[in-house]
Amino acid sequence: MNDWEHLTKHAILGTGGQAFSLPQSPLSFLWAQLETKEPAEKLLHSAALLTEYRRVGWQLPTSEKQSIASSPPETLPLCTPKAVEYLRTILRE
């Protein structure tokens, strides 16, 4: 049973029926630093630690498809000269 399955089991069954113990894993040094004594709170903190641990190692999937070519730079002005004049008037006020 991996860490996530272990935490899920305790979350579903509850922490009142049996003592919540943390499995030995690469995160043991972090779990040892949890300062709470409440089993339910320790379970939630453990789930948060494990979630962040999994997120840190996650990488975006890569695609074998050829990427789309970039469009050429814009050559037209962003707005008309009259619009520029209106904007300058508004910003001066």
PDB file of C-alpha atoms in Angstrom:
ATOM      1  CA  MET A   1       0.000   0.000   0.000  1.00  0.00           C
ATOM      2  CA  ASN A   2       1.503   3.346  -1.012  1.00  0.00           C
ATOM      3  CA  ASP A   3       1.371   6.524   1.099  1.00  0.00           C
ATOM      4  CA  TRP A   4      -1.654   7.943  -0.698  1.00  0.00           C
ATOM      5  CA  GLU A   5      -3.657   4.709  -0.285  1.00  0.00           C
ATOM      6  CA  HIS A   6      -2.680   4.612   3.388  1.00  0.00           C
ATOM      7  CA  LEU A   7      -3.931   8.157   3.976  1.00  0.00           C
ATOM      8  CA  THR A   8      -7.105   7.539   1.968  1.00  0.00           C
ATOM      9  CA  LYS A   9      -7.898   4.423   4.016  1.00  0.00           C
ATOM     10  CA  HIS A  10      -7.588   6.366   7.259  1.00  0.00           C
ATOM     11  CA  ALA A  11      -9.601   9.270   5.884  1.00  0.00           C
ATOM     12  CA  ILE A  12     -12.458   6.951   4.864  1.00  0.00           C
ATOM     13  CA  LEU A  13     -12.448   4.803   8.003  1.00  0.00           C
ATOM     14  CA  GLY A  14     -11.775   7.719  10.327  1.00  0.00           C
ATOM     15  CA  THR A  15      -9.036   8.287  12.827  1.00  0.00           C
ATOM     16  CA  GLY A  16     -11.122   7.526  15.927  1.00  0.00           C
ATOM     17  CA  GLY A  17     -11.267   3.752  15.509  1.00  0.00           C
ATOM     18  CA  GLN A  18      -7.560   3.159  15.268  1.00  0.00           C
ATOM     19  CA  ALA A  19      -4.425   5.150  15.885  1.00  0.00           C
ATOM     20  CA  PHE A  20      -3.228   6.948  12.792  1.00  0.00           C
ATOM     21  CA  SER A  21       0.362   6.041  12.044  1.00  0.00           C
ATOM     22  CA  LEU A  22       2.406   7.451   9.245  1.00  0.00           C
ATOM     23  CA  PRO A  23       4.161   5.013   6.917  1.00  0.00           C
ATOM     24  CA  GLN A  24       7.912   5.008   6.413  1.00  0.00           C
ATOM     25  CA  SER A  25       8.636   6.924   3.225  1.00  0.00           C
ATOM     26  CA  PRO A  26      10.823   9.690   1.763  1.00  0.00           C
ATOM     27  CA  LEU A  27       8.526  12.145   3.579  1.00  0.00           C
ATOM     28  CA  SER A  28       9.133  10.687   7.043  1.00  0.00           C
ATOM     29  CA  PHE A  29      11.458  13.537   7.994  1.00  0.00           C
ATOM     30  CA  LEU A  30       8.679  16.036   7.194  1.00  0.00           C
ATOM     31  CA  TRP A  31       5.992  14.037   8.973  1.00  0.00           C
ATOM     32  CA  ALA A  32       8.183  13.975  12.069  1.00  0.00           C
ATOM     33  CA  GLN A  33       7.995  17.780  12.136  1.00  0.00           C
ATOM     34  CA  LEU A  34       4.185  17.871  12.376  1.00  0.00           C
ATOM     35  CA  GLU A  35       3.467  19.509  15.710  1.00  0.00           C
ATOM     36  CA  THR A  36      -0.147  18.463  16.129  1.00  0.00           C
ATOM     37  CA  LYS A  37      -1.277  15.700  18.455  1.00  0.00           C
ATOM     38  CA  GLU A  38      -4.828  15.392  17.098  1.00  0.00           C
ATOM     39  CA  PRO A  39      -5.090  12.355  14.778  1.00  0.00           C
ATOM     40  CA  ALA A  40      -7.555  14.006  12.375  1.00  0.00           C
ATOM     41  CA  GLU A  41      -5.436  17.138  12.118  1.00  0.00           C
ATOM     42  CA  LYS A  42      -2.314  15.050  11.589  1.00  0.00           C
ATOM     43  CA  LEU A  43      -4.119  13.177   8.802  1.00  0.00           C
ATOM     44  CA  LEU A  44      -5.050  16.434   7.052  1.00  0.00           C
ATOM     45  CA  HIS A  45      -1.530  17.839   7.382  1.00  0.00           C
ATOM     46  CA  SER A  46      -0.129  14.563   6.057  1.00  0.00           C
ATOM     47  CA  ALA A  47      -2.455  14.697   3.056  1.00  0.00           C
ATOM     48  CA  ALA A  48      -1.340  18.277   2.359  1.00  0.00           C
ATOM     49  CA  LEU A  49       2.340  17.285   2.557  1.00  0.00           C
ATOM     50  CA  LEU A  50       1.831  14.317   0.266  1.00  0.00           C
ATOM     51  CA  THR A  51      -0.159  16.392  -2.234  1.00  0.00           C
ATOM     52  CA  GLU A  52       2.576  19.023  -2.471  1.00  0.00           C
ATOM     53  CA  TYR A  53       5.246  16.326  -2.714  1.00  0.00           C
ATOM     54  CA  ARG A  54       3.409  14.813  -5.683  1.00  0.00           C
ATOM     55  CA  ARG A  55       2.840  18.196  -7.346  1.00  0.00           C
ATOM     56  CA  VAL A  56       6.493  19.195  -7.116  1.00  0.00           C
ATOM     57  CA  GLY A  57       7.589  16.157  -9.103  1.00  0.00           C
ATOM     58  CA  TRP A  58       4.848  16.414 -11.734  1.00  0.00           C
ATOM     59  CA  GLN A  59       5.850  17.511 -15.220  1.00  0.00           C
ATOM     60  CA  LEU A  60       3.689  18.618 -18.099  1.00  0.00           C
ATOM     61  CA  PRO A  61       3.113  15.904 -20.663  1.00  0.00           C
ATOM     62  CA  THR A  62       5.065  16.336 -23.850  1.00  0.00           C
ATOM     63  CA  SER A  63       3.573  16.009 -27.290  1.00  0.00           C
ATOM     64  CA  GLU A  64       5.108  14.432 -30.334  1.00  0.00           C
ATOM     65  CA  LYS A  65       3.110  16.738 -32.595  1.00  0.00           C
ATOM     66  CA  GLN A  66       4.934  19.440 -34.477  1.00  0.00           C
ATOM     67  CA  SER A  67       4.358  22.818 -32.893  1.00  0.00           C
ATOM     68  CA  ILE A  68       2.428  25.494 -34.740  1.00  0.00           C
ATOM     69  CA  ALA A  69       4.560  28.175 -36.371  1.00  0.00           C
ATOM     70  CA  SER A  70       4.461  31.593 -34.757  1.00  0.00           C
ATOM     71  CA  SER A  71       2.606  34.338 -36.525  1.00  0.00           C
ATOM     72  CA  PRO A  72       4.617  37.211 -37.999  1.00  0.00           C
ATOM     73  CA  PRO A  73       4.946  40.422 -35.963  1.00  0.00           C
ATOM     74  CA  GLU A  74       2.056  42.875 -36.195  1.00  0.00           C
ATOM     75  CA  THR A  75       2.674  45.675 -38.699  1.00  0.00           C
ATOM     76  CA  LEU A  76      -0.513  47.685 -38.278  1.00  0.00           C
ATOM     77  CA  PRO A  77      -0.770  50.368 -35.605  1.00  0.00           C
ATOM     78  CA  LEU A  78      -2.612  49.316 -32.466  1.00  0.00           C
ATOM     79  CA  CYS A  79      -5.121  52.149 -32.850  1.00  0.00           C
ATOM     80  CA  THR A  80      -5.859  54.991 -35.257  1.00  0.00           C
ATOM     81  CA  PRO A  81      -4.208  58.412 -34.894  1.00  0.00           C
ATOM     82  CA  LYS A  82      -7.604  59.852 -33.896  1.00  0.00           C
ATOM     83  CA  ALA A  83      -7.898  57.265 -31.106  1.00  0.00           C
ATOM     84  CA  VAL A  84      -4.405  58.192 -29.915  1.00  0.00           C
ATOM     85  CA  GLU A  85      -5.473  61.838 -29.800  1.00  0.00           C
ATOM     86  CA  TYR A  86      -8.569  60.960 -27.732  1.00  0.00           C
ATOM     87  CA  LEU A  87      -6.504  58.883 -25.321  1.00  0.00           C
ATOM     88  CA  ARG A  88      -3.976  61.673 -24.822  1.00  0.00           C
ATOM     89  CA  THR A  89      -6.798  64.135 -24.140  1.00  0.00           C
ATOM     90  CA  ILE A  90      -8.399  61.800 -21.608  1.00  0.00           C
ATOM     91  CA  LEU A  91      -5.110  61.074 -19.845  1.00  0.00           C
ATOM     92  CA  ARG A  92      -4.195  64.768 -19.576  1.00  0.00           C
ATOM     93  CA  GLU A  93      -7.422  65.533 -17.706  1.00  0.00           C
TER      94      GLU A  93
END
